mmCIF file of C-alpha atoms in Angstrom:
data_model
loop_
_atom_site.group_PDB
_atom_site.id
_atom_site.type_symbol
_atom_site.label_atom_id
_atom_site.label_comp_id
_atom_site.label_asym_id
_atom_site.label_seq_id
_atom_site.Cartn_x
_atom_site.Cartn_y
_atom_site.Cartn_z
ATOM 1 C CA UNK A 1 35.852 -136.473 -46.459
ATOM 2 C CA UNK A 2 38.259 -136.631 -49.445
ATOM 3 C CA UNK A 3 41.990 -137.283 -48.833
ATOM 4 C CA UNK A 4 44.062 -134.159 -48.707
ATOM 5 C CA UNK A 5 41.130 -131.904 -47.858
ATOM 6 C CA UNK A 6 41.794 -129.185 -45.282
ATOM 7 C CA UNK A 7 38.207 -129.347 -43.851
ATOM 8 C CA UNK A 8 38.032 -130.384 -40.090
ATOM 9 C CA UNK A 9 36.855 -133.840 -39.223
ATOM 10 C CA UNK A 10 33.291 -134.079 -38.069
ATOM 11 C CA UNK A 11 32.765 -134.826 -34.313
ATOM 12 C CA UNK A 12 30.402 -137.661 -33.712
ATOM 13 C CA UNK A 13 28.882 -137.871 -30.217
ATOM 14 C CA UNK A 14 27.411 -141.158 -29.248
ATOM 15 C CA UNK A 15 24.847 -140.875 -26.440
ATOM 16 C CA UNK A 16 24.229 -144.116 -24.528
ATOM 17 C CA UNK A 17 21.240 -144.288 -22.171
ATOM 18 C CA UNK A 18 21.576 -147.140 -19.692
ATOM 19 C CA UNK A 19 18.281 -148.881 -18.988
ATOM 20 C CA UNK A 20 17.465 -150.127 -15.412
ATOM 21 C CA UNK A 21 18.645 -153.585 -14.469
ATOM 22 C CA UNK A 22 16.239 -156.396 -14.148
ATOM 23 C CA UNK A 23 14.886 -157.380 -10.790
ATOM 24 C CA UNK A 24 17.491 -160.115 -10.280
ATOM 25 C CA UNK A 25 20.282 -157.643 -11.033
ATOM 26 C CA UNK A 26 19.328 -155.256 -8.289
ATOM 27 C CA UNK A 27 19.722 -155.290 -4.440
ATOM 28 C CA UNK A 28 16.228 -156.320 -3.357
ATOM 29 C CA UNK A 29 17.276 -159.956 -3.194
ATOM 30 C CA UNK A 30 19.845 -159.128 -0.615
ATOM 31 C CA UNK A 31 17.275 -157.682 1.713
ATOM 32 C CA UNK A 32 15.056 -160.816 1.277
ATOM 33 C CA UNK A 33 18.033 -163.104 1.876
ATOM 34 C CA UNK A 34 19.023 -161.217 5.008
ATOM 35 C CA UNK A 35 15.447 -161.576 6.328
ATOM 36 C CA UNK A 36 15.602 -165.258 5.552
ATOM 37 C CA UNK A 37 18.874 -165.823 7.379
ATOM 38 C CA UNK A 38 17.676 -163.844 10.426
ATOM 39 C CA UNK A 39 14.487 -165.961 10.513
ATOM 40 C CA UNK A 40 16.427 -169.161 10.290
ATOM 41 C CA UNK A 41 18.787 -168.035 13.068
ATOM 42 C CA UNK A 42 15.798 -167.255 15.291
ATOM 43 C CA UNK A 43 14.279 -170.629 14.436
ATOM 44 C CA UNK A 44 17.409 -172.573 15.350
ATOM 45 C CA UNK A 45 17.769 -170.557 18.602
ATOM 46 C CA UNK A 46 14.218 -171.442 19.419
ATOM 47 C CA UNK A 47 14.783 -175.116 18.761
ATOM 48 C CA UNK A 48 17.936 -175.034 20.966
ATOM 49 C CA UNK A 49 16.024 -173.390 23.798
ATOM 50 C CA UNK A 50 13.265 -175.967 23.616
ATOM 51 C CA UNK A 51 15.806 -178.728 23.992
ATOM 52 C CA UNK A 52 18.044 -177.120 26.604
ATOM 53 C CA UNK A 53 15.464 -175.767 29.075
ATOM 54 C CA UNK A 54 12.759 -177.220 31.333
ATOM 55 C CA UNK A 55 9.072 -176.388 31.069
ATOM 56 C CA UNK A 56 9.256 -173.995 34.023
ATOM 57 C CA UNK A 57 12.206 -172.148 32.482
ATOM 58 C CA UNK A 58 10.385 -171.925 29.124
ATOM 59 C CA UNK A 59 7.437 -170.414 30.885
ATOM 60 C CA UNK A 60 9.683 -167.936 32.566
ATOM 61 C CA UNK A 61 11.191 -166.969 29.201
ATOM 62 C CA UNK A 62 7.818 -166.521 27.718
ATOM 63 C CA UNK A 63 6.745 -164.327 30.679
ATOM 64 C CA UNK A 64 9.930 -162.307 30.457
ATOM 65 C CA UNK A 65 9.120 -161.340 26.818
ATOM 66 C CA UNK A 66 5.512 -160.462 27.616
ATOM 67 C CA UNK A 67 5.532 -157.037 29.297
ATOM 68 C CA UNK A 68 1.919 -157.164 30.139
ATOM 69 C CA UNK A 69 2.215 -160.471 31.931
ATOM 70 C CA UNK A 70 5.382 -159.382 33.787
ATOM 71 C CA UNK A 71 3.568 -156.247 35.047
ATOM 72 C CA UNK A 72 0.664 -158.401 36.146
ATOM 73 C CA UNK A 73 3.023 -160.709 38.079
ATOM 74 C CA UNK A 74 4.651 -157.826 39.755
ATOM 75 C CA UNK A 75 1.250 -156.735 41.077
ATOM 76 C CA UNK A 76 0.226 -160.177 42.298
ATOM 77 C CA UNK A 77 2.696 -162.899 43.253
ATOM 78 C CA UNK A 78 6.038 -164.285 42.237
ATOM 79 C CA UNK A 79 8.918 -162.375 40.656
ATOM 80 C CA UNK A 80 9.859 -160.471 37.596
ATOM 81 C CA UNK A 81 13.228 -162.229 37.327
ATOM 82 C CA UNK A 82 13.919 -164.530 34.443
ATOM 83 C CA UNK A 83 13.603 -167.857 36.229
ATOM 84 C CA UNK A 84 12.098 -166.783 39.552
ATOM 85 C CA UNK A 85 8.702 -166.507 41.065
ATOM 86 C CA UNK A 86 7.771 -170.029 42.152
ATOM 87 C CA UNK A 87 8.931 -170.282 45.762
ATOM 88 C CA UNK A 88 6.279 -171.334 48.298
ATOM 89 C CA UNK A 89 7.582 -168.792 50.772
ATOM 90 C CA UNK A 90 7.456 -165.924 48.321
ATOM 91 C CA UNK A 91 5.328 -162.969 49.417
ATOM 92 C CA UNK A 92 2.321 -162.241 47.296
ATOM 93 C CA UNK A 93 -0.476 -159.673 46.990
ATOM 94 C CA UNK A 94 -3.401 -162.102 46.774
ATOM 95 C CA UNK A 95 -6.425 -161.282 48.999
ATOM 96 C CA UNK A 96 -6.300 -163.181 52.291
ATOM 97 C CA UNK A 97 -8.412 -163.724 55.328
ATOM 98 C CA UNK A 98 -7.782 -161.634 58.363
ATOM 99 C CA UNK A 99 -5.886 -164.535 60.026
ATOM 100 C CA UNK A 100 -3.656 -165.196 57.031
ATOM 101 C CA UNK A 101 -0.281 -163.819 56.263
ATOM 102 C CA UNK A 102 0.967 -162.754 52.827
ATOM 103 C CA UNK A 103 2.742 -165.889 51.739
ATOM 104 C CA UNK A 104 2.035 -168.136 48.763
ATOM 105 C CA UNK A 105 1.530 -171.054 51.054
ATOM 106 C CA UNK A 106 -1.511 -169.451 52.569
ATOM 107 C CA UNK A 107 -3.304 -169.475 49.282
ATOM 108 C CA UNK A 108 -2.819 -173.279 48.725
ATOM 109 C CA UNK A 109 -6.202 -174.687 49.704
ATOM 110 C CA UNK A 110 -6.665 -178.067 51.341
ATOM 111 C CA UNK A 111 -9.549 -180.375 52.062
ATOM 112 C CA UNK A 112 -9.941 -183.487 54.318
ATOM 113 C CA UNK A 113 -8.133 -185.650 51.787
ATOM 114 C CA UNK A 114 -5.365 -183.220 51.075
ATOM 115 C CA UNK A 115 -4.868 -181.059 48.020
ATOM 116 C CA UNK A 116 -6.182 -177.649 46.940
ATOM 117 C CA UNK A 117 -9.630 -176.725 48.089
ATOM 118 C CA UNK A 118 -9.591 -174.053 50.792
ATOM 119 C CA UNK A 119 -6.889 -172.061 52.505
ATOM 120 C CA UNK A 120 -5.678 -172.820 56.012
ATOM 121 C CA UNK A 121 -2.452 -173.398 58.022
ATOM 122 C CA UNK A 122 0.802 -171.599 58.061
ATOM 123 C CA UNK A 123 4.210 -171.957 56.547
ATOM 124 C CA UNK A 124 5.710 -172.660 60.002
ATOM 125 C CA UNK A 125 3.285 -175.574 60.494
ATOM 126 C CA UNK A 126 4.034 -176.939 57.069
ATOM 127 C CA UNK A 127 7.750 -176.962 57.700
ATOM 128 C CA UNK A 128 7.179 -178.514 61.158
ATOM 129 C CA UNK A 129 5.034 -181.245 59.718
ATOM 130 C CA UNK A 130 7.619 -182.063 57.007
ATOM 131 C CA UNK A 131 10.276 -182.459 59.678
ATOM 132 C CA UNK A 132 7.951 -184.667 61.704
ATOM 133 C CA UNK A 133 7.334 -186.982 58.787
ATOM 134 C CA UNK A 134 10.986 -187.399 58.028
ATOM 135 C CA UNK A 135 11.856 -187.924 61.700
ATOM 136 C CA UNK A 136 9.128 -190.617 62.076
ATOM 137 C CA UNK A 137 10.425 -192.458 58.972
ATOM 138 C CA UNK A 138 13.909 -192.482 60.416
ATOM 139 C CA UNK A 139 12.726 -193.635 63.876
ATOM 140 C CA UNK A 140 10.680 -196.523 62.415
ATOM 141 C CA UNK A 141 13.513 -197.669 60.217
ATOM 142 C CA UNK A 142 15.914 -197.702 63.191
ATOM 143 C CA UNK A 143 13.431 -199.688 65.335
ATOM 144 C CA UNK A 144 13.802 -203.311 64.446
ATOM 145 C CA UNK A 145 10.454 -204.321 65.807
ATOM 146 C CA UNK A 146 8.592 -201.548 63.885
ATOM 147 C CA UNK A 147 10.455 -201.417 60.593
ATOM 148 C CA UNK A 148 7.843 -203.719 58.989
ATOM 149 C CA UNK A 149 5.038 -201.431 60.186
ATOM 150 C CA UNK A 150 6.304 -198.313 58.443
ATOM 151 C CA UNK A 151 3.577 -198.771 55.809
ATOM 152 C CA UNK A 152 0.886 -198.650 58.476
ATOM 153 C CA UNK A 153 1.724 -195.069 59.316
ATOM 154 C CA UNK A 154 0.381 -192.629 56.770
ATOM 155 C CA UNK A 155 0.449 -188.875 56.625
ATOM 156 C CA UNK A 156 -2.132 -186.633 55.018
ATOM 157 C CA UNK A 157 -2.225 -182.839 55.092
ATOM 158 C CA UNK A 158 -5.839 -181.747 55.458
ATOM 159 C CA UNK A 159 -7.852 -178.534 56.064
ATOM 160 C CA UNK A 160 -7.692 -179.479 59.776
ATOM 161 C CA UNK A 161 -3.968 -180.088 59.953
ATOM 162 C CA UNK A 162 -1.601 -183.040 59.542
ATOM 163 C CA UNK A 163 -3.455 -186.290 59.935
ATOM 164 C CA UNK A 164 -1.457 -189.373 61.048
ATOM 165 C CA UNK A 165 -3.267 -192.585 60.281
ATOM 166 C CA UNK A 166 -2.316 -195.695 62.093
ATOM 167 C CA UNK A 167 -3.847 -198.371 59.824
ATOM 168 C CA UNK A 168 -4.573 -202.057 60.253
ATOM 169 C CA UNK A 169 -3.613 -204.531 57.607
ATOM 170 C CA UNK A 170 -4.045 -208.185 56.910
ATOM 171 C CA UNK A 171 -0.847 -208.884 58.864
ATOM 172 C CA UNK A 172 -1.139 -206.353 61.556
ATOM 173 C CA UNK A 173 -3.941 -205.284 63.987
ATOM 174 C CA UNK A 174 -3.646 -202.431 66.422
ATOM 175 C CA UNK A 175 -6.252 -203.738 68.849
ATOM 176 C CA UNK A 176 -7.343 -207.214 69.909
ATOM 177 C CA UNK A 177 -10.497 -208.100 67.979
ATOM 178 C CA UNK A 178 -13.586 -206.353 69.424
ATOM 179 C CA UNK A 179 -11.659 -204.626 72.208
ATOM 180 C CA UNK A 180 -9.725 -201.516 73.016
ATOM 181 C CA UNK A 181 -6.668 -203.548 74.155
ATOM 182 C CA UNK A 182 -3.581 -202.592 72.144
ATOM 183 C CA UNK A 183 -1.395 -205.354 70.726
ATOM 184 C CA UNK A 184 2.327 -205.117 71.807
ATOM 185 C CA UNK A 185 3.419 -203.910 68.393
ATOM 186 C CA UNK A 186 0.701 -201.264 68.302
ATOM 187 C CA UNK A 187 1.672 -200.082 71.804
ATOM 188 C CA UNK A 188 5.271 -199.606 70.717
ATOM 189 C CA UNK A 189 4.113 -197.886 67.492
ATOM 190 C CA UNK A 190 1.823 -195.479 69.387
ATOM 191 C CA UNK A 191 4.576 -194.716 71.912
ATOM 192 C CA UNK A 192 6.849 -193.729 68.991
ATOM 193 C CA UNK A 193 4.092 -191.416 67.589
ATOM 194 C CA UNK A 194 3.553 -189.887 71.053
ATOM 195 C CA UNK A 195 7.286 -189.209 71.421
ATOM 196 C CA UNK A 196 7.442 -187.632 67.995
ATOM 197 C CA UNK A 197 4.534 -185.205 68.647
ATOM 198 C CA UNK A 198 5.241 -184.555 72.335
ATOM 199 C CA UNK A 199 7.239 -181.324 71.922
ATOM 200 C CA UNK A 200 5.083 -179.784 69.189
ATOM 201 C CA UNK A 201 2.791 -176.843 70.057
ATOM 202 C CA UNK A 202 -0.067 -177.955 67.835
ATOM 203 C CA UNK A 203 -3.402 -179.146 69.214
ATOM 204 C CA UNK A 204 -4.389 -182.817 68.760
ATOM 205 C CA UNK A 205 -7.619 -184.468 67.736
ATOM 206 C CA UNK A 206 -8.057 -188.244 67.938
ATOM 207 C CA UNK A 207 -10.629 -190.212 65.938
ATOM 208 C CA UNK A 208 -11.333 -193.974 66.144
ATOM 209 C CA UNK A 209 -12.519 -195.900 63.074
ATOM 210 C CA UNK A 210 -13.815 -199.449 62.615
ATOM 211 C CA UNK A 211 -14.697 -201.568 59.622
ATOM 212 C CA UNK A 212 -18.306 -202.608 58.820
ATOM 213 C CA UNK A 213 -18.234 -205.946 60.540
ATOM 214 C CA UNK A 214 -21.380 -206.235 62.742
ATOM 215 C CA UNK A 215 -20.877 -206.600 66.487
ATOM 216 C CA UNK A 216 -22.381 -209.772 67.877
ATOM 217 C CA UNK A 217 -20.380 -210.870 70.881
ATOM 218 C CA UNK A 218 -21.749 -208.381 73.331
ATOM 219 C CA UNK A 219 -25.228 -206.825 72.912
ATOM 220 C CA UNK A 220 -24.149 -203.780 74.870
ATOM 221 C CA UNK A 221 -21.214 -203.047 72.576
ATOM 222 C CA UNK A 222 -21.296 -201.683 68.962
ATOM 223 C CA UNK A 223 -18.893 -200.080 66.564
ATOM 224 C CA UNK A 224 -19.702 -196.590 67.806
ATOM 225 C CA UNK A 225 -18.711 -197.393 71.360
ATOM 226 C CA UNK A 226 -15.765 -199.436 70.193
ATOM 227 C CA UNK A 227 -14.296 -196.700 67.987
ATOM 228 C CA UNK A 228 -14.727 -194.131 70.772
ATOM 229 C CA UNK A 229 -13.130 -196.439 73.300
ATOM 230 C CA UNK A 230 -10.133 -196.946 71.067
ATOM 231 C CA UNK A 231 -9.774 -193.244 70.568
ATOM 232 C CA UNK A 232 -9.821 -192.804 74.362
ATOM 233 C CA UNK A 233 -7.154 -195.491 74.793
ATOM 234 C CA UNK A 234 -4.975 -193.624 72.220
ATOM 235 C CA UNK A 235 -5.319 -190.427 74.316
ATOM 236 C CA UNK A 236 -4.149 -192.268 77.425
ATOM 237 C CA UNK A 237 -1.086 -193.598 75.637
ATOM 238 C CA UNK A 238 -0.218 -190.117 74.468
ATOM 239 C CA UNK A 239 -0.536 -188.832 77.977
ATOM 240 C CA UNK A 240 1.862 -191.512 79.153
ATOM 241 C CA UNK A 241 4.324 -190.168 76.561
ATOM 242 C CA UNK A 242 4.190 -186.747 78.328
ATOM 243 C CA UNK A 243 1.923 -185.057 75.772
ATOM 244 C CA UNK A 244 0.349 -182.045 77.533
ATOM 245 C CA UNK A 245 -3.344 -182.682 78.353
ATOM 246 C CA UNK A 246 -4.363 -179.194 77.160
ATOM 247 C CA UNK A 247 -3.254 -180.046 73.702
ATOM 248 C CA UNK A 248 -6.045 -182.638 73.271
ATOM 249 C CA UNK A 249 -8.770 -180.752 71.400
ATOM 250 C CA UNK A 250 -11.191 -183.601 70.751
ATOM 251 C CA UNK A 251 -11.560 -187.363 70.820
ATOM 252 C CA UNK A 252 -14.383 -189.153 68.980
ATOM 253 C CA UNK A 253 -15.437 -192.415 67.510
ATOM 254 C CA UNK A 254 -17.138 -192.539 64.070
ATOM 255 C CA UNK A 255 -17.571 -196.332 63.700
ATOM 256 C CA UNK A 256 -17.535 -197.251 60.045
ATOM 257 C CA UNK A 257 -18.871 -193.932 58.736
ATOM 258 C CA UNK A 258 -15.581 -192.718 57.301
ATOM 259 C CA UNK A 259 -13.990 -195.740 55.697
ATOM 260 C CA UNK A 260 -10.487 -195.481 54.348
ATOM 261 C CA UNK A 261 -11.593 -197.567 51.402
ATOM 262 C CA UNK A 262 -15.232 -196.683 50.711
ATOM 263 C CA UNK A 263 -15.665 -199.421 48.125
ATOM 264 C CA UNK A 264 -14.377 -202.064 50.507
ATOM 265 C CA UNK A 265 -16.224 -201.502 53.824
ATOM 266 C CA UNK A 266 -14.815 -204.748 55.339
ATOM 267 C CA UNK A 267 -11.196 -203.989 54.438
ATOM 268 C CA UNK A 268 -8.754 -204.112 57.367
ATOM 269 C CA UNK A 269 -7.360 -200.689 56.558
ATOM 270 C CA UNK A 270 -10.780 -199.189 57.526
ATOM 271 C CA UNK A 271 -9.864 -200.057 61.114
ATOM 272 C CA UNK A 272 -7.534 -197.288 62.121
ATOM 273 C CA UNK A 273 -6.713 -194.498 64.542
ATOM 274 C CA UNK A 274 -6.368 -190.939 63.146
ATOM 275 C CA UNK A 275 -4.278 -188.497 65.128
ATOM 276 C CA UNK A 276 -4.502 -184.966 63.711
ATOM 277 C CA UNK A 277 -2.044 -182.184 64.565
ATOM 278 C CA UNK A 278 -4.155 -179.032 64.063
ATOM 279 C CA UNK A 279 -2.957 -175.783 62.501
ATOM 280 C CA UNK A 280 -1.522 -173.333 64.976
ATOM 281 C CA UNK A 281 -4.222 -170.717 64.396
ATOM 282 C CA UNK A 282 -6.854 -173.327 65.447
ATOM 283 C CA UNK A 283 -5.075 -174.322 68.722
ATOM 284 C CA UNK A 284 -7.160 -173.651 71.851
ATOM 285 C CA UNK A 285 -5.820 -171.613 74.700
ATOM 286 C CA UNK A 286 -3.991 -173.788 77.265
ATOM 287 C CA UNK A 287 -6.038 -174.918 80.180
ATOM 288 C CA UNK A 288 -3.539 -176.551 82.484
ATOM 289 C CA UNK A 289 -4.921 -178.253 85.568
ATOM 290 C CA UNK A 290 -3.528 -177.081 88.905
ATOM 291 C CA UNK A 291 -2.413 -180.603 89.792
ATOM 292 C CA UNK A 292 -1.769 -182.607 86.625
ATOM 293 C CA UNK A 293 -2.442 -186.385 87.013
ATOM 294 C CA UNK A 294 0.610 -188.608 87.208
ATOM 295 C CA UNK A 295 1.235 -191.196 84.416
ATOM 296 C CA UNK A 296 0.498 -194.135 86.705
ATOM 297 C CA UNK A 297 -2.888 -192.565 87.559
ATOM 298 C CA UNK A 298 -3.737 -192.204 83.907
ATOM 299 C CA UNK A 299 -2.786 -195.899 83.212
ATOM 300 C CA UNK A 300 -5.131 -197.005 86.084
ATOM 301 C CA UNK A 301 -8.185 -195.139 84.786
#
């Protein structure tokens, strides 16, 4: 436009079209970063839990976050709480025998050597046996003459009940060699056992064991008769300690057929007396004689 002209100025409109930003200029990276931070937080939380909890607690945590498993536990045994469900006295819904009650202890099987194999016993018996073991340990430690023999008294929970083994060693023998005569220490030890089991309601079985040494002194005697004779002597000592006669379920001698150390048939520990307190559901009905024999009469037999 020339200077001084009265014509209007032209209007110029500049249209700017903004193109989309590149990927790194948008907000997608923020979402990815947030996911990464969340994952790292979960990772560090997991690492902290692994270091701050026990294996049992970690299992409980895993169960808590597994709805299917929690539901399964609610319908069987244990608890749906975070750290619960492992008590031996907890009620469960496992199938039991007719004589069993619904406690977890009833489903802990046992065999002759102890450990899980088949179910038996009761929680009351288990608690009673635990108390007996602790009481025996205390009594032996307080008895100066028997403190050294504490290792000769061994407890094993079996499918038949609590077995108390009175075991010979290289330094200690319960009976004079080849006889059923108790040594003075063995007499005192057996009296302590008799006193400990006297007031319990459980039945009692007594089994005599020998080693594999052949019998040569007396042709009329052998390890079968010797083991049975020692079991009978044990019964008499228990009677002298006021153990009720009806509690004796069985006495027997098995010679060397059930060695304590099968690979060492001549070992002293194979010579032993086993006194088993039977489970309450296996106890026989009392058969009390009309005129119970007096202790002095038992000792004279």
